C-alpha cells in the first residue's frame, strides 16, 4: 500500500479528487496518511478530517525563521514514513533538504501545459490570466516530479483543455481543474502505486 501525504494551501479540490478516486477504485493500492497545510483556514484540512485522515497545520509564521519551519516540515513528513508526497496547490517553497531526501518521490500538479505559463510567479489564477492574455487556444495541466527549480522537474502526465471564446480566468481555471487536474493527478498516483511510474529513479 502506497503511503501518500498531501500538502495543500487552500480549498483542497485536488485533494477531494484524490479521495474520490480512492473511493471509486480509480486509485488502487494507495492511502492518504496525512494532509498538511501552511494555512490554518484551509478547507482542505476539513476535507481530511471528514475522511478521518490526520490533518496538520504548519505555518511559516509560527516559526522564528524559514529554516526552523523547513526543519519542522521535514520532520513531520518523515514521521509518517511516506512513499509519495503530493503537492496539491501548496504555495510554499519545498525545502531543498526535503527534495534531496525524497528525490523523485514528490509530485506536483500545475495548471498549464509545461513549459508554457510556469515557473516563478505562475500559480493559481495568474496562470490562466497569462494563457488568456497570450491568446492560446489550448491549455491544460501537468503532473511532474519536483526538483530544485520551479515547475522544472520531469513531466509525468499532461492533459490538454480547450480555451473557449469568452473565457474568464475563473471559468478557464474551473475547466482546467475539472477536465485535466482532477483526472491526471489521481491517474499519476494510481500509476505510481501500481509500478507504472517508478519512484526515486
Tab-separated table of N, CA, C and O in Angstrom, residues 4 19 31-35 45 47-56:
chain	number	residue	atom	x	y	z
A	4	UNK	N	0.690	7.912	1.140
A	4	UNK	CA	0.693	9.215	0.475
A	4	UNK	C	0.458	10.329	1.486
A	4	UNK	O	-0.410	10.218	2.361
A	19	UNK	N	-9.300	11.712	-2.935
A	19	UNK	CA	-10.181	10.915	-2.070
A	19	UNK	C	-11.249	10.197	-2.899
A	19	UNK	O	-11.521	9.011	-2.699
A	31	UNK	N	-3.068	4.981	-0.071
A	31	UNK	CA	-3.840	5.519	1.048
A	31	UNK	C	-3.249	6.862	1.463
A	31	UNK	O	-2.025	6.985	1.579
A	32	UNK	N	-4.111	7.863	1.643
A	32	UNK	CA	-3.652	9.160	2.150
A	32	UNK	C	-3.488	9.040	3.657
A	32	UNK	O	-4.451	8.788	4.385
A	33	UNK	N	-2.243	9.206	4.116
A	33	UNK	CA	-1.938	9.066	5.543
A	33	UNK	C	-2.051	10.387	6.283
A	33	UNK	O	-2.375	10.414	7.478
A	34	UNK	N	-1.750	11.482	5.586
A	34	UNK	CA	-1.745	12.791	6.258
A	34	UNK	C	-1.968	13.896	5.236
A	34	UNK	O	-1.574	13.775	4.071
A	35	UNK	N	-2.649	14.949	5.687
A	35	UNK	CA	-2.775	16.186	4.913
A	35	UNK	C	-2.144	17.300	5.737
A	35	UNK	O	-2.465	17.463	6.929
A	45	UNK	N	-8.071	20.964	5.153
A	45	UNK	CA	-7.915	20.301	6.453
A	45	UNK	C	-9.237	19.694	6.902
A	45	UNK	O	-9.275	18.594	7.464
A	47	UNK	N	-11.633	18.735	4.824
A	47	UNK	CA	-11.866	17.577	3.937
A	47	UNK	C	-11.150	16.346	4.489
A	47	UNK	O	-11.687	15.228	4.454
A	48	UNK	N	-9.932	16.548	4.983
A	48	UNK	CA	-9.170	15.429	5.540
A	48	UNK	C	-9.863	14.866	6.779
A	48	UNK	O	-10.022	13.646	6.916
A	49	UNK	N	-10.292	15.760	7.666
A	49	UNK	CA	-10.949	15.300	8.904
A	49	UNK	C	-12.224	14.528	8.586
A	49	UNK	O	-12.539	13.542	9.254
A	50	UNK	N	-12.954	14.982	7.572
A	50	UNK	CA	-14.179	14.267	7.180
A	50	UNK	C	-13.872	12.843	6.733
A	50	UNK	O	-14.712	11.956	6.864
A	51	UNK	N	-12.672	12.631	6.211
A	51	UNK	CA	-12.251	11.297	5.764
A	51	UNK	C	-11.481	10.545	6.852
A	51	UNK	O	-10.915	9.480	6.603
A	52	UNK	N	-11.445	11.146	8.041
A	52	UNK	CA	-10.689	10.579	9.170
A	52	UNK	C	-9.214	10.385	8.827
A	52	UNK	O	-8.588	9.382	9.193
A	53	UNK	N	-8.684	11.339	8.084
A	53	UNK	CA	-7.255	11.371	7.759
A	53	UNK	C	-6.608	12.426	8.644
A	53	UNK	O	-7.184	13.502	8.857
A	54	UNK	N	-5.440	12.122	9.170
A	54	UNK	CA	-4.749	13.104	10.017
A	54	UNK	C	-4.529	14.408	9.257
A	54	UNK	O	-4.106	14.396	8.100
A	55	UNK	N	-4.826	15.523	9.919
A	55	UNK	CA	-4.700	16.842	9.298
A	55	UNK	C	-3.887	17.744	10.213
A	55	UNK	O	-4.188	17.852	11.404
A	56	UNK	N	-2.859	18.367	9.649
A	56	UNK	CA	-1.982	19.221	10.456
A	56	UNK	C	-1.739	20.543	9.744
A	56	UNK	O	-1.621	20.583	8.524
